[in-house]
Structures are given as C-alpha cells and as structure tokens.
PDB file of C-alpha atoms in Angstrom:
ATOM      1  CA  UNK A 235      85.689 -48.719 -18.088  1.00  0.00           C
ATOM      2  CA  UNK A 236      84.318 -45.390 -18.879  1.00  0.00           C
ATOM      3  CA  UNK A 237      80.178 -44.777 -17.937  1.00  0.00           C
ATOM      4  CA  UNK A 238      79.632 -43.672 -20.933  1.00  0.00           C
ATOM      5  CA  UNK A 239      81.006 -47.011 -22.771  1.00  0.00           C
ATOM      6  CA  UNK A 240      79.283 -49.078 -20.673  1.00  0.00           C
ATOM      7  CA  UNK A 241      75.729 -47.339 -20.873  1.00  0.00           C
ATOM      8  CA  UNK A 242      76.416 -47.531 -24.692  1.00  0.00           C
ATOM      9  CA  UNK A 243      76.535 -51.379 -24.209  1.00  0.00           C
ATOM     10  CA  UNK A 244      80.053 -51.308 -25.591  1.00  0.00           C
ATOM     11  CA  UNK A 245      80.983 -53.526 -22.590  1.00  0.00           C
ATOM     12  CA  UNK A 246      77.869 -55.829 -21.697  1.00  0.00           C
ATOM     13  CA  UNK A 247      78.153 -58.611 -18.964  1.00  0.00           C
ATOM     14  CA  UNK A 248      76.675 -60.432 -20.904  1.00  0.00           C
ATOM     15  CA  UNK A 249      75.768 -63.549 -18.193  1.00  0.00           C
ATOM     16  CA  UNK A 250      74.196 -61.088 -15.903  1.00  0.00           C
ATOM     17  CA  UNK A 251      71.790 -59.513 -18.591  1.00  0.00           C
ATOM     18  CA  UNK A 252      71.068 -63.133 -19.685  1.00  0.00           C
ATOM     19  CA  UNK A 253      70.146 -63.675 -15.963  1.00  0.00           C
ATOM     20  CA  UNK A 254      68.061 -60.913 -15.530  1.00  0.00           C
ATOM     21  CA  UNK A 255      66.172 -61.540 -18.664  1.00  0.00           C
ATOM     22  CA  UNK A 256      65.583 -65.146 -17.930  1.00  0.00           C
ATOM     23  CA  UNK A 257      64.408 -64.374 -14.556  1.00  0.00           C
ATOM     24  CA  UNK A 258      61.619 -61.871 -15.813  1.00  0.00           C
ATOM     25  CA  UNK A 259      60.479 -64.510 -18.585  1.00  0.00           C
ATOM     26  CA  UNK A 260      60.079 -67.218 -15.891  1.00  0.00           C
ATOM     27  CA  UNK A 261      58.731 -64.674 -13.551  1.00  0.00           C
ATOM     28  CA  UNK A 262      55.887 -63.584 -15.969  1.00  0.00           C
ATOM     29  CA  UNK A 263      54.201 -67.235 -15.484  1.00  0.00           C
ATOM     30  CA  UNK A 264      52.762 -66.474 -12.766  1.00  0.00           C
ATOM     31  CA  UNK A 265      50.005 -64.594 -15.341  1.00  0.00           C
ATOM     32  CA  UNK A 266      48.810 -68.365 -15.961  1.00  0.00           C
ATOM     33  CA  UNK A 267      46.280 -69.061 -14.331  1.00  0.00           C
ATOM     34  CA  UNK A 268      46.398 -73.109 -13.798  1.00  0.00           C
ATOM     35  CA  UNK A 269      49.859 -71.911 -12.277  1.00  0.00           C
ATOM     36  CA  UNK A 270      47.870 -69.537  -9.507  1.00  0.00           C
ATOM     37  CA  UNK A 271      46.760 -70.606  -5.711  1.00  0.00           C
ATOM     38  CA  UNK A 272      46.327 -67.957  -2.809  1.00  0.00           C
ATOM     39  CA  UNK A 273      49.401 -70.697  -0.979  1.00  0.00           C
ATOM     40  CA  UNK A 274      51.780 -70.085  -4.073  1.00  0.00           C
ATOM     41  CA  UNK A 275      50.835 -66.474  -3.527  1.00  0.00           C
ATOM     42  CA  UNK A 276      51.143 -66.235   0.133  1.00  0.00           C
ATOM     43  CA  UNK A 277      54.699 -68.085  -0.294  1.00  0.00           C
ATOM     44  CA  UNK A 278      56.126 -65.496  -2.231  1.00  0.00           C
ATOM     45  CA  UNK A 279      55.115 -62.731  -0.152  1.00  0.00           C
ATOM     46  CA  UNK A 280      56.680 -64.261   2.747  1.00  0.00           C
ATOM     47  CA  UNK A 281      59.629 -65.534   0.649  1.00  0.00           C
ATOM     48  CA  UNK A 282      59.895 -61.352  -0.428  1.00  0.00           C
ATOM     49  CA  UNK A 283      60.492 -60.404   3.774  1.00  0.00           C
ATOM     50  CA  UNK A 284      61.982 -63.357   4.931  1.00  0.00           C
ATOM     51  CA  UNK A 285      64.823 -63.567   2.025  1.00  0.00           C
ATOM     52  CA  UNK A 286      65.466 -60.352   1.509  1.00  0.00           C
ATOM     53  CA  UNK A 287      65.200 -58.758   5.350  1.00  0.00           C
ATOM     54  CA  UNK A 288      67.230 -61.907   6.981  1.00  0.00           C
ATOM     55  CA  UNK A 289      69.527 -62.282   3.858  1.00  0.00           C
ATOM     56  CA  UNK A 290      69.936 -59.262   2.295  1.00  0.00           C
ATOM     57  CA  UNK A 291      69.336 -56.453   4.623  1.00  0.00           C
ATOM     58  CA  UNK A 292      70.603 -58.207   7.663  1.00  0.00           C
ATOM     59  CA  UNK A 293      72.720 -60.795   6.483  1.00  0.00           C
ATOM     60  CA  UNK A 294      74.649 -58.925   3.486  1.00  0.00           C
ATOM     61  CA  UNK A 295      74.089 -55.580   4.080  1.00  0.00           C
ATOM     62  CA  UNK A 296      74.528 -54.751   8.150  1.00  0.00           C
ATOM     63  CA  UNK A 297      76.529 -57.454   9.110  1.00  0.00           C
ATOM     64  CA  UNK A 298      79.333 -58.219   6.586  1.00  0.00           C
ATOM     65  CA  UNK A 299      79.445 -54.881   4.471  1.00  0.00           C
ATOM     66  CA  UNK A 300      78.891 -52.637   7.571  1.00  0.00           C
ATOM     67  CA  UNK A 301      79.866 -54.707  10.474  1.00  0.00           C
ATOM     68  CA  UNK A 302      77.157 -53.007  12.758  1.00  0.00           C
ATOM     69  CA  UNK A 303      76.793 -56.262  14.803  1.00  0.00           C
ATOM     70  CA  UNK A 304      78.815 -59.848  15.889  1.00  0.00           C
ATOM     71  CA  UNK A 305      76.765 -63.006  15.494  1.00  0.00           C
ATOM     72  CA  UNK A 306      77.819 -66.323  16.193  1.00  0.00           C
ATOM     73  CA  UNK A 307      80.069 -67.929  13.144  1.00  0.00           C
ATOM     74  CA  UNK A 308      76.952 -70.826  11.965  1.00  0.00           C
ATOM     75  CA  UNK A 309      74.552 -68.074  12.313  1.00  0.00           C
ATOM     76  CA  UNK A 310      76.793 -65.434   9.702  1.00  0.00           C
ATOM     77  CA  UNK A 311      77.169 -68.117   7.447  1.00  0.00           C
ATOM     78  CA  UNK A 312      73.607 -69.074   7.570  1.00  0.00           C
ATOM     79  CA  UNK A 313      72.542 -65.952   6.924  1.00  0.00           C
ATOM     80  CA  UNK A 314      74.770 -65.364   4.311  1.00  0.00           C
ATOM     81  CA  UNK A 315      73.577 -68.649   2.348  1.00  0.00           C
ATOM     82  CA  UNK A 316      69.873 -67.246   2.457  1.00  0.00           C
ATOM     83  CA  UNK A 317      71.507 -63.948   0.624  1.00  0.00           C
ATOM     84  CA  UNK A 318      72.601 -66.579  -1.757  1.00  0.00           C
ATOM     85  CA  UNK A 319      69.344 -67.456  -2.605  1.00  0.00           C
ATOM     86  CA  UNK A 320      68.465 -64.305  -3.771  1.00  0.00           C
ATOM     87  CA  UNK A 321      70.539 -64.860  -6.693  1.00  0.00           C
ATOM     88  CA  UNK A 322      72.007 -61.286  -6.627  1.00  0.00           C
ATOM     89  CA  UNK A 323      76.005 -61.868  -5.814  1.00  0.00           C
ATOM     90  CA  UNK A 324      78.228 -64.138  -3.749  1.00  0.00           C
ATOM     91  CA  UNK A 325      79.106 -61.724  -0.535  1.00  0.00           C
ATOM     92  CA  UNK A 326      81.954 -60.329  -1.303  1.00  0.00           C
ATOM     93  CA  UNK A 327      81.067 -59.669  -5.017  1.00  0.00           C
ATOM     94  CA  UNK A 328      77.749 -57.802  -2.991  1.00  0.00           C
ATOM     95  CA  UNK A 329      79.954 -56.033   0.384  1.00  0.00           C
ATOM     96  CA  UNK A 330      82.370 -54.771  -2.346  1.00  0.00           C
ATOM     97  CA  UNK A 331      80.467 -52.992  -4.530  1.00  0.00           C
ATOM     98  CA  UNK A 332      78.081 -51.486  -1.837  1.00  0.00           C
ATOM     99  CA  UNK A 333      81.522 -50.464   0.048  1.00  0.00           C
ATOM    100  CA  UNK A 334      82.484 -48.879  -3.117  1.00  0.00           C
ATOM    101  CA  UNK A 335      78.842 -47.055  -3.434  1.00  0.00           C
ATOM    102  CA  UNK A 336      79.197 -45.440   0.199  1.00  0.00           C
ATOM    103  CA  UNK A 337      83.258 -44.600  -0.935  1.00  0.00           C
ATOM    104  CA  UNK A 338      82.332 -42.210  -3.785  1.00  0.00           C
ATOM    105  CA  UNK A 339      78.344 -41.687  -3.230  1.00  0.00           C
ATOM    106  CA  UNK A 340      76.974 -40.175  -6.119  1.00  0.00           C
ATOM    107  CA  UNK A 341      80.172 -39.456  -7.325  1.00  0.00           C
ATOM    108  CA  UNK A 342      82.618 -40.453  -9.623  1.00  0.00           C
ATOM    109  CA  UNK A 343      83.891 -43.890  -8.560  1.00  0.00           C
ATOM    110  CA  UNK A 344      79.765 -44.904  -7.675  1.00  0.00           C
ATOM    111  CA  UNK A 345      79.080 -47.975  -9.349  1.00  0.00           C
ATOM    112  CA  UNK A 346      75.418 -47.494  -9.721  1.00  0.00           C
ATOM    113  CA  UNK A 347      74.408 -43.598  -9.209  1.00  0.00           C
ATOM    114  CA  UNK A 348      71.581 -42.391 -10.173  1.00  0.00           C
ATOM    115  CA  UNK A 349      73.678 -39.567 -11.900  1.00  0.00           C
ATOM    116  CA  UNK A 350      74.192 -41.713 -14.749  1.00  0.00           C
ATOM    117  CA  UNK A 351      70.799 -42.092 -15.178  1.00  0.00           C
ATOM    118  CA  UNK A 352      67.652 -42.961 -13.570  1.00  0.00           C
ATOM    119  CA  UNK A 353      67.703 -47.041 -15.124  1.00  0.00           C
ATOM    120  CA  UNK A 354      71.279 -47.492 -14.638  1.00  0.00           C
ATOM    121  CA  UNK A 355      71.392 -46.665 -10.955  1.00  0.00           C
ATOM    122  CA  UNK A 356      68.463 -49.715 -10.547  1.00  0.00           C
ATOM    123  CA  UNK A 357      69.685 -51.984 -12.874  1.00  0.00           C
ATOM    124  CA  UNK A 358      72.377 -50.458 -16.247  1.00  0.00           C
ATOM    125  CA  UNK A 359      74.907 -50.625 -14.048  1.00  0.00           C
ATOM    126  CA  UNK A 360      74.736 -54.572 -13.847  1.00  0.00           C
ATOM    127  CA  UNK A 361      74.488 -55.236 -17.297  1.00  0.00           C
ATOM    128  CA  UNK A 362      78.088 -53.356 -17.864  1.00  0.00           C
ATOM    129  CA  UNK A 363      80.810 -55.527 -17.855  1.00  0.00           C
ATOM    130  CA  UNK A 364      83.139 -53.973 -14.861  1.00  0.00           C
ATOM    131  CA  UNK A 365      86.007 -55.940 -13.932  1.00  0.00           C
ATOM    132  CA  UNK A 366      87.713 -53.076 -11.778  1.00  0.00           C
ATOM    133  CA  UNK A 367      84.723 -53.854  -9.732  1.00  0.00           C
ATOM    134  CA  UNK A 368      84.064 -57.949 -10.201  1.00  0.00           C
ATOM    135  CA  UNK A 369      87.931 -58.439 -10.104  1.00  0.00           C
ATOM    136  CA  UNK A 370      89.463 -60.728  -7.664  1.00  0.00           C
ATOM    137  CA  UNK A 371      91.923 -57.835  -6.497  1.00  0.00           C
ATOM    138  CA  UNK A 372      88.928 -55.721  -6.160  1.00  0.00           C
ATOM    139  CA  UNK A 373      87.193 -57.925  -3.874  1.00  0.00           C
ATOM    140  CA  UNK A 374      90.208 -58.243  -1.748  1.00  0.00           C
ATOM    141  CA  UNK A 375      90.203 -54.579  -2.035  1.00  0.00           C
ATOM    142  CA  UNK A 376      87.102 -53.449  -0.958  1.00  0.00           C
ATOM    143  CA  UNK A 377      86.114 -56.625   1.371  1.00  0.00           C
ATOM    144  CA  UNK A 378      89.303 -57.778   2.521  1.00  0.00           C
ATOM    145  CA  UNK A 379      87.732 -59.199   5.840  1.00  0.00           C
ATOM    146  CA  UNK A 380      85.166 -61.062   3.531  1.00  0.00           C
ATOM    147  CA  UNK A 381      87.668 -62.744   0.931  1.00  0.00           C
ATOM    148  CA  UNK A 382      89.897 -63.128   3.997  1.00  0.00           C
ATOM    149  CA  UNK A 383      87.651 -66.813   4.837  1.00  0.00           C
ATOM    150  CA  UNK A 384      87.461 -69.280   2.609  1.00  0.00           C
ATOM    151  CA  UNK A 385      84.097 -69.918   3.138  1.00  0.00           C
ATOM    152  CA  UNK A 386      83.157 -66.948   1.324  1.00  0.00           C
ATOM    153  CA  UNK A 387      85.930 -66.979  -1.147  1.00  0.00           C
ATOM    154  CA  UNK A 388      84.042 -70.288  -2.293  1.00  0.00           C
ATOM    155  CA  UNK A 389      80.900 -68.484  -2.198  1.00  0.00           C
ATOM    156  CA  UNK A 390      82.458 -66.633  -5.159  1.00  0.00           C
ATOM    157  CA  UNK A 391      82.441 -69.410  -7.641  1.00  0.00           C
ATOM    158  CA  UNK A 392      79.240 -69.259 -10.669  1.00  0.00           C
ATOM    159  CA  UNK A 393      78.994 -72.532 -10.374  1.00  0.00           C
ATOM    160  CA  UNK A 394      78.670 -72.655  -6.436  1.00  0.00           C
ATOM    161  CA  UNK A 395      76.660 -69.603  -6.503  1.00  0.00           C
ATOM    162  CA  UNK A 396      73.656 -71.294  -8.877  1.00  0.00           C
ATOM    163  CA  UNK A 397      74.034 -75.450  -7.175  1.00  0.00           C
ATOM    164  CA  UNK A 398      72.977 -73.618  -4.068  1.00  0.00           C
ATOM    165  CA  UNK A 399      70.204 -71.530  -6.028  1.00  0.00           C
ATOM    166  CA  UNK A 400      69.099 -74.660  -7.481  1.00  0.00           C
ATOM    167  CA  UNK A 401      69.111 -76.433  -4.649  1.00  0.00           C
ATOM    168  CA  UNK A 402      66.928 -73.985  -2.530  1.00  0.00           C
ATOM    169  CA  UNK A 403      65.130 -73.849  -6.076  1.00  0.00           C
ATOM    170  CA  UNK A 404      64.261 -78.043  -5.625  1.00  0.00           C
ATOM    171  CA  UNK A 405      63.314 -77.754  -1.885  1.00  0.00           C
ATOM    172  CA  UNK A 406      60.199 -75.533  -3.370  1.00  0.00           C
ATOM    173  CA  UNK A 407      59.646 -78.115  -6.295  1.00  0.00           C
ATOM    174  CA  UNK A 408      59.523 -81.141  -3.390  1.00  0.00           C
ATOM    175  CA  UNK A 409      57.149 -78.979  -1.027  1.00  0.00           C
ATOM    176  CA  UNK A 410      54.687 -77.980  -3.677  1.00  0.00           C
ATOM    177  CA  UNK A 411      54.860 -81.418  -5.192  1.00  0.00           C
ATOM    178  CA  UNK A 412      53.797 -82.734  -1.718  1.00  0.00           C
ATOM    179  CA  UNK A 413      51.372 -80.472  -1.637  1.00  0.00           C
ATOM    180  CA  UNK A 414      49.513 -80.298  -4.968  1.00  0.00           C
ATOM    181  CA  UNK A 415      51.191 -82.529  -7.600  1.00  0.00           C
ATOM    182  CA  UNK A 416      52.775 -81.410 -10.634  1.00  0.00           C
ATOM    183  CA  UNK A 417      50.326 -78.111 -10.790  1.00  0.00           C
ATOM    184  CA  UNK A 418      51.280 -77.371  -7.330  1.00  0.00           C
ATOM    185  CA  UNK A 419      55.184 -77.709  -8.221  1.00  0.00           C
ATOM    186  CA  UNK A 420      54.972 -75.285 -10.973  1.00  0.00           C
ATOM    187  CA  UNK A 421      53.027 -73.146  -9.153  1.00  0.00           C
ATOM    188  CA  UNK A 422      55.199 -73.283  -5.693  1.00  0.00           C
ATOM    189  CA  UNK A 423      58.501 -72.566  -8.254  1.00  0.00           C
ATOM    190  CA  UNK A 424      57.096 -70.452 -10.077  1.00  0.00           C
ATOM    191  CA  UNK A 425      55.930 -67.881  -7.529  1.00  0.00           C
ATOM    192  CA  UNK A 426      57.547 -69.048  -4.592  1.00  0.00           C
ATOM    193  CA  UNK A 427      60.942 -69.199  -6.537  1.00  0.00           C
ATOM    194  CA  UNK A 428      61.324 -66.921  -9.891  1.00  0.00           C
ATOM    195  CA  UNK A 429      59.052 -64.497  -9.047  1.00  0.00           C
ATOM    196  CA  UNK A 430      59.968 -63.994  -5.635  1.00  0.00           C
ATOM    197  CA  UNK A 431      63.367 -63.314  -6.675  1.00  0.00           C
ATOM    198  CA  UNK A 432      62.593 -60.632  -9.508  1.00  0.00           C
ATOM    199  CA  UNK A 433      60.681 -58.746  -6.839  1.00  0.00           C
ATOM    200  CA  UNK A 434      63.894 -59.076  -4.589  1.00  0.00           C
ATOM    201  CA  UNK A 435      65.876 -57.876  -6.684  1.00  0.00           C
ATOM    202  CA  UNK A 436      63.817 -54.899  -7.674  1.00  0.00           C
ATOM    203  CA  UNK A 437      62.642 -53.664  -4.181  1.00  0.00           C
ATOM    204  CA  UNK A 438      66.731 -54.360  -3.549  1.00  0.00           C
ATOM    205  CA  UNK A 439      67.742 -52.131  -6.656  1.00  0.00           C
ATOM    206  CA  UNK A 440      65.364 -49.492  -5.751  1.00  0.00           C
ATOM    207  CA  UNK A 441      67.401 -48.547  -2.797  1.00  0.00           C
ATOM    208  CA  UNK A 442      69.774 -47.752  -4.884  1.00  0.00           C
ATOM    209  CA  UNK A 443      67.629 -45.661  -7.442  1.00  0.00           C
ATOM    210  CA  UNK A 444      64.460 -44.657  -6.010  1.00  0.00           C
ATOM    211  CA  UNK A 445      66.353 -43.332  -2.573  1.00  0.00           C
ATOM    212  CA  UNK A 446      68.524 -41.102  -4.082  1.00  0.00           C
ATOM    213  CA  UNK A 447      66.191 -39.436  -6.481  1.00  0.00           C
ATOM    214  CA  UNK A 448      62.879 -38.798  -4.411  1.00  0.00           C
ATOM    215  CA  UNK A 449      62.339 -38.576  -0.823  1.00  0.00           C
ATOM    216  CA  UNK A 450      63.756 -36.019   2.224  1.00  0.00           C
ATOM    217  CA  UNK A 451      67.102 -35.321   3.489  1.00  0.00           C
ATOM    218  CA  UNK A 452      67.633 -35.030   7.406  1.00  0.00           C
ATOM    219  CA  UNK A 453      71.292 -34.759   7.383  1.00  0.00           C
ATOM    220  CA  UNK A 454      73.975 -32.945   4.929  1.00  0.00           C
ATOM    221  CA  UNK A 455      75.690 -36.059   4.147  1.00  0.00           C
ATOM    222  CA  UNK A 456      77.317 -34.843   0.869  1.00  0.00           C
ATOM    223  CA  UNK A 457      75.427 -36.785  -1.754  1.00  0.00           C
ATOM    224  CA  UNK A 458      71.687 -37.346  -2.975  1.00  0.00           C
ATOM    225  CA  UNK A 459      70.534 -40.225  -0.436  1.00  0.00           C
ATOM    226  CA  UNK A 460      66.997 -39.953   0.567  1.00  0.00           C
ATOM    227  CA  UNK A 461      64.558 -41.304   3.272  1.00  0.00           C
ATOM    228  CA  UNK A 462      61.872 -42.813   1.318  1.00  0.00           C
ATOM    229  CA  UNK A 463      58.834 -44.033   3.244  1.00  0.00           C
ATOM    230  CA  UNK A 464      57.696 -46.567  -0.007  1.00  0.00           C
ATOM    231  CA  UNK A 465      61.102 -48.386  -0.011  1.00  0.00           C
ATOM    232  CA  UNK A 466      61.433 -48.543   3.716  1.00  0.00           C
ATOM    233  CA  UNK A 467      58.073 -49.882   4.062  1.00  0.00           C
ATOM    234  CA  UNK A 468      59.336 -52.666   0.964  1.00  0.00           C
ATOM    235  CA  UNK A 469      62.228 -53.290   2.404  1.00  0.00           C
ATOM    236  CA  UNK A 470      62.481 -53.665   6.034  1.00  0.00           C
ATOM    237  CA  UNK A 471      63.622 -50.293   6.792  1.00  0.00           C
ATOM    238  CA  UNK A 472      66.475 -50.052   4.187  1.00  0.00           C
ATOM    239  CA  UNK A 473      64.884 -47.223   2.968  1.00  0.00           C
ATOM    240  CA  UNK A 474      65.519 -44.680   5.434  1.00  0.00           C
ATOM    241  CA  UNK A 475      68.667 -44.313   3.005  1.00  0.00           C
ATOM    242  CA  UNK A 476      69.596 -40.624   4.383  1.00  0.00           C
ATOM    243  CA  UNK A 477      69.605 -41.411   8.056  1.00  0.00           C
ATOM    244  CA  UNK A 478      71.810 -44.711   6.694  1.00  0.00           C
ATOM    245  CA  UNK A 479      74.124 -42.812   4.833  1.00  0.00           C
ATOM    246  CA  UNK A 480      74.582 -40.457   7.600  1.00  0.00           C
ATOM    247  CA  UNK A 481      75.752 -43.284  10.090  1.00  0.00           C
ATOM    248  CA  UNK A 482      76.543 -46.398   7.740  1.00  0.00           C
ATOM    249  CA  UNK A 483      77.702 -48.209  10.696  1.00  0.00           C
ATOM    250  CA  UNK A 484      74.876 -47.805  12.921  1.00  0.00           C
ATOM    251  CA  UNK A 485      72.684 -51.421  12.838  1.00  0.00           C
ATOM    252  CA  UNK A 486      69.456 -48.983  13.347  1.00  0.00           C
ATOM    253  CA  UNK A 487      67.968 -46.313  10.965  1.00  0.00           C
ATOM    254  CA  UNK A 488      65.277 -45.440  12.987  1.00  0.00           C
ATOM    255  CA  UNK A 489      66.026 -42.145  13.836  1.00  0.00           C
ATOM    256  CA  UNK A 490      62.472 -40.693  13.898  1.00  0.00           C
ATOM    257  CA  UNK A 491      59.991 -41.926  15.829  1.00  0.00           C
ATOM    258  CA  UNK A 492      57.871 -42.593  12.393  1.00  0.00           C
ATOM    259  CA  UNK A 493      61.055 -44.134  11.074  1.00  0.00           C
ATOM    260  CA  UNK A 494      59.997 -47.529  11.739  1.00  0.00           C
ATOM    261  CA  UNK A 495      62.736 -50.399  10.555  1.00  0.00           C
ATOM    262  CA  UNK A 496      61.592 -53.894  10.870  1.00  0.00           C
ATOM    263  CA  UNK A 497      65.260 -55.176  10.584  1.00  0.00           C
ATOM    264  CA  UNK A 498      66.630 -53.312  13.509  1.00  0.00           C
ATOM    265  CA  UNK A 499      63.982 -55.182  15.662  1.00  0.00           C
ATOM    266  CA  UNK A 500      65.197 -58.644  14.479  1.00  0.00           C
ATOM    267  CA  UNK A 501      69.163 -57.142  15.440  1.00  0.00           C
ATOM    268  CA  UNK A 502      67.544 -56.209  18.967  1.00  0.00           C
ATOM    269  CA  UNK A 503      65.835 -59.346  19.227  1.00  0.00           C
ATOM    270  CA  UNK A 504      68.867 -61.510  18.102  1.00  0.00           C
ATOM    271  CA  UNK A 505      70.530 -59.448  20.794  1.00  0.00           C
ATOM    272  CA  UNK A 506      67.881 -60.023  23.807  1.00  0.00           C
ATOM    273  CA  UNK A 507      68.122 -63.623  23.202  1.00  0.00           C
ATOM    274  CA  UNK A 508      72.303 -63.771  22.661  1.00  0.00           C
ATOM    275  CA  UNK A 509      72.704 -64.389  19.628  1.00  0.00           C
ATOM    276  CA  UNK A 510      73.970 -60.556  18.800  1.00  0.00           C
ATOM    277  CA  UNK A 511      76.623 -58.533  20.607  1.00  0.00           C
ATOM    278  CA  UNK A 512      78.554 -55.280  19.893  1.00  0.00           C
ATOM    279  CA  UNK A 513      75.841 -53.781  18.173  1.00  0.00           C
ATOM    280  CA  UNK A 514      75.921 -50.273  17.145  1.00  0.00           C
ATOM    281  CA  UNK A 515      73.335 -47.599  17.296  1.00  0.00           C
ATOM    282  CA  UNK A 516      72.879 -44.112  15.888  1.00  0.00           C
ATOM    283  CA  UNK A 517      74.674 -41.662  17.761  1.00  0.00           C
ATOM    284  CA  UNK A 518      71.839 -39.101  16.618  1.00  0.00           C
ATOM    285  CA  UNK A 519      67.975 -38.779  16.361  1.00  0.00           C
ATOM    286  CA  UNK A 520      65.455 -40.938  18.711  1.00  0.00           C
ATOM    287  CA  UNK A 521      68.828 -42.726  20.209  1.00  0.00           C
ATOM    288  CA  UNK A 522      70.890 -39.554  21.124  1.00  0.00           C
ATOM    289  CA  UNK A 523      67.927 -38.567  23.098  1.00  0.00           C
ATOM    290  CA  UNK A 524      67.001 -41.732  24.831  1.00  0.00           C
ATOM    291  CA  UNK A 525      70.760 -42.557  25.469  1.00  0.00           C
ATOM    292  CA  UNK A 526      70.690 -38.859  27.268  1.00  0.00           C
ATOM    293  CA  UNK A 527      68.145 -39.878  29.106  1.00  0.00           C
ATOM    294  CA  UNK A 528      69.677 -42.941  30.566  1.00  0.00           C
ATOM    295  CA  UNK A 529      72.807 -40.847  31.653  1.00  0.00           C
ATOM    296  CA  UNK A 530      70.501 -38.636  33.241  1.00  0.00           C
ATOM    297  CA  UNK A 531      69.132 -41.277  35.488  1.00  0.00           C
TER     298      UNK A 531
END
C-alpha cells in the first residue's frame, strides 16, 4: 500500500472510520443539556488522566512497546486491559505500529508522519486499510515478545477487544444508574464513556502530529520530533517527544528541570513501593548530572 493510495481513500479500513465516526456522534451528546452534571463532567476528566496515563502512556507505551521497566505479571496485564478501554488497539496491534513509527521516523516506512500531511499523521493514517501493518506476521514482526503470550494474542480478537469495551462501558451505566437514574446513566456514559474516549484518542494522536510539527528540538535525533509543552501538559509527559525520541528506552523524559512528566513519577512510585524494577533512566539531561553527582560522593 502506497501513501498516496491510501490518502486517496482507495484503500479505506472501513471498520475503523466507522468507529471513529460513531464515537464523535455519541461524543457530541454531551451538548444536551438534560445529559450535563458537574459529576459526569468531573468523571471524564479523571477518566482522560487515569485511562490514558496508566493505560496508554504507562501501560502500552513504556512498558510493552519500550520495555523501560518490569512489573509484576497481574499488574502488566492489568494495565494493559485499562489500554483496552481506550478503544484504540489490542497491544500488539498498538506496540507494533509505534515500533514501526520509531523504525523509520518521519521517513518512509512511518505509518503516521506528519510528512504525509498534517491530518493523516493524527488520524488519515487509521482510516487506510494497511495490512503490512495490521497483519498477523507483522505483529509477530514488530512485537514478537507481545504476540509471544497468549494473553495478548487474545487481546487481538474484534470481538474480545469491544466485550471488554462494553463491559467497562456497563460498569459506568450501573454507577450512574445508582447514582441518578436513567438521566444519570446517560449522562455517566455519555461523558464518562464516549466522550472520554474521543478526547483520548485525540490528545493520544496529537503526539503523533502536533509533536513533530511545532515545538523545540534538544537533540539531533534525525527526524522532526518535538518537545511540546501543550501535549506534555495533556498527556502526562508524552509530549516531551524530542527528549523521547532521543532515548526511547529511557522510562523518564524529564530531561529539563521544566520538563515535568507526571508518568515517570507513577514509574518511580511503582518502584519505591516494589512493584517496578529494572527501570531505565536517561543517560542525558537532569539525570546525567545528578547520576554524576552521586559518583562524586
């Protein structure tokens, strides 16, 4: 599959796009108002940090695409679960393609530069149809240690994928029920739920957009990744895209003191507490100097 075929819509995936567009529909009911209550609203905000910092960003991202930290085996596949939930991919649909982006950054092979255009960096590129990439020999290609378990294999089923999103879905539909009848239902679902997960998946698709189009470069790294204060601030610190793409495996991109990454301090607590081991750090910025420091004592 050719970019330009697929950003002609030659090749549409067309149960992604139907996704998508759902999800927005739904998403836009939140404009009713017998649908609004500050609780509905104050669920989806903390739905927005806790879903996509503990599955996403930590659970997706640092620990099974980049390895930059053991946990124990229930607390993996826990985490991994909640980046169900966001409704994006099953893991190692998600560690494969984000391997692939850090393989060929902004260069041919990238799934989802911006290169190709602003829109299909943040979201084109999922519309396409792109079995090289969605392929069950790609998977094993790019996340071999991922498709290696069964567990996650299984987490690679459509069906699987949307029981558990449904599920997670019904949990909201109970607790708002509880709460506030059939009003408070819709409402919970509706922002606590659909919207929540639009907003996911945009401040999630803006790291790869918005950070490699507009922000500043600390290191040469070879491509157009950028540390962008607005995403990092959105997104737990995965927006200090530069300093990531500089050290992918490092668990931290804080490398400036104003660098501040909200994920790395839920790593260092997991750690303090034991539930965290072999974690990696930057071997430059604020941690070259402070590790200097302790070999000077």
């Amino acid at each position: 599959m050719t970019l330009a075929a697929a950003r002609k819509g030659l090749l549409m995936n067309v149960r992604y796009t139907l996704a998508i567009v759902i999800f927005h529909l739904l998403a836009l009911l939140a404009c009713v108002p017998a649908l609004f209550s500050w609780s509905a609203v104050a669920t989806c905000l903390l739905g927005v940090s806790c879903y996509g910092t503990l599955g996403l960003d930590l659970g997706y991202h640092r620990l099974l695409a980049h390895r930059s930290l053991c946990v124990p085996r229930w607390l993996e596949r826990l985490l991994a679960l909640v980046g169900v939930c966001c409704f994006q991919d099953g893991p190692a649909g998600w560690v494969a393609a984000h391997r692939l982006h850090h393989q060929h950054s902004d260069h041919a092979g990238d799934p989802h530069t911006p290169r190709g255009g602003f829109w299909w960096s943040h979201v084109g590129w999922l519309l396409a149809s792109n079995p090289q990439l969605r392929a069950l020999d790609a998977l094993a290609h790019y996340a071999p240690d991922v498709v290696a378990e069964r567990f996650y294999r299984r987490l690679q089923s459509a069906p699987r994928l949307l029981a558990i999103y449904i599920a997670h879905a019904a949990l909201y539909v109970v607790a708002g029920w509880l709460w506030g009848g059939l009003s408070g239902a819709l409402g919970l679902v509706v922002w606590g739920v659909f919207l929540r997960t639009v907003l996911v998946w945009h401040i999630s698709w803006s790291i790869n957009s918005l950070t490699h189009v507009w922000g500043y470069q600390t290191y040469g790294t070879g491509d157009d990744s950028r540390n962008n204060p607005l995403v990092a601030l959105l997104s737990s610190g995965e927006g200090w895209h530069n300093n990531h793409h500089a050290e992918p495996a490092s668990a931290s991109n804080w490398h400036r003191w104003w660098e501040f990454d909200p994920c790395y301090l839920l790593i260092a607590l997991l750690e303090l507490v034991g539930l965290a081991w072999n974690v990696k750090r930057p071997r430059s910025g604020l941690w070259r100097k402070w590790a200097l420091e302790r070999e000077q004592q």
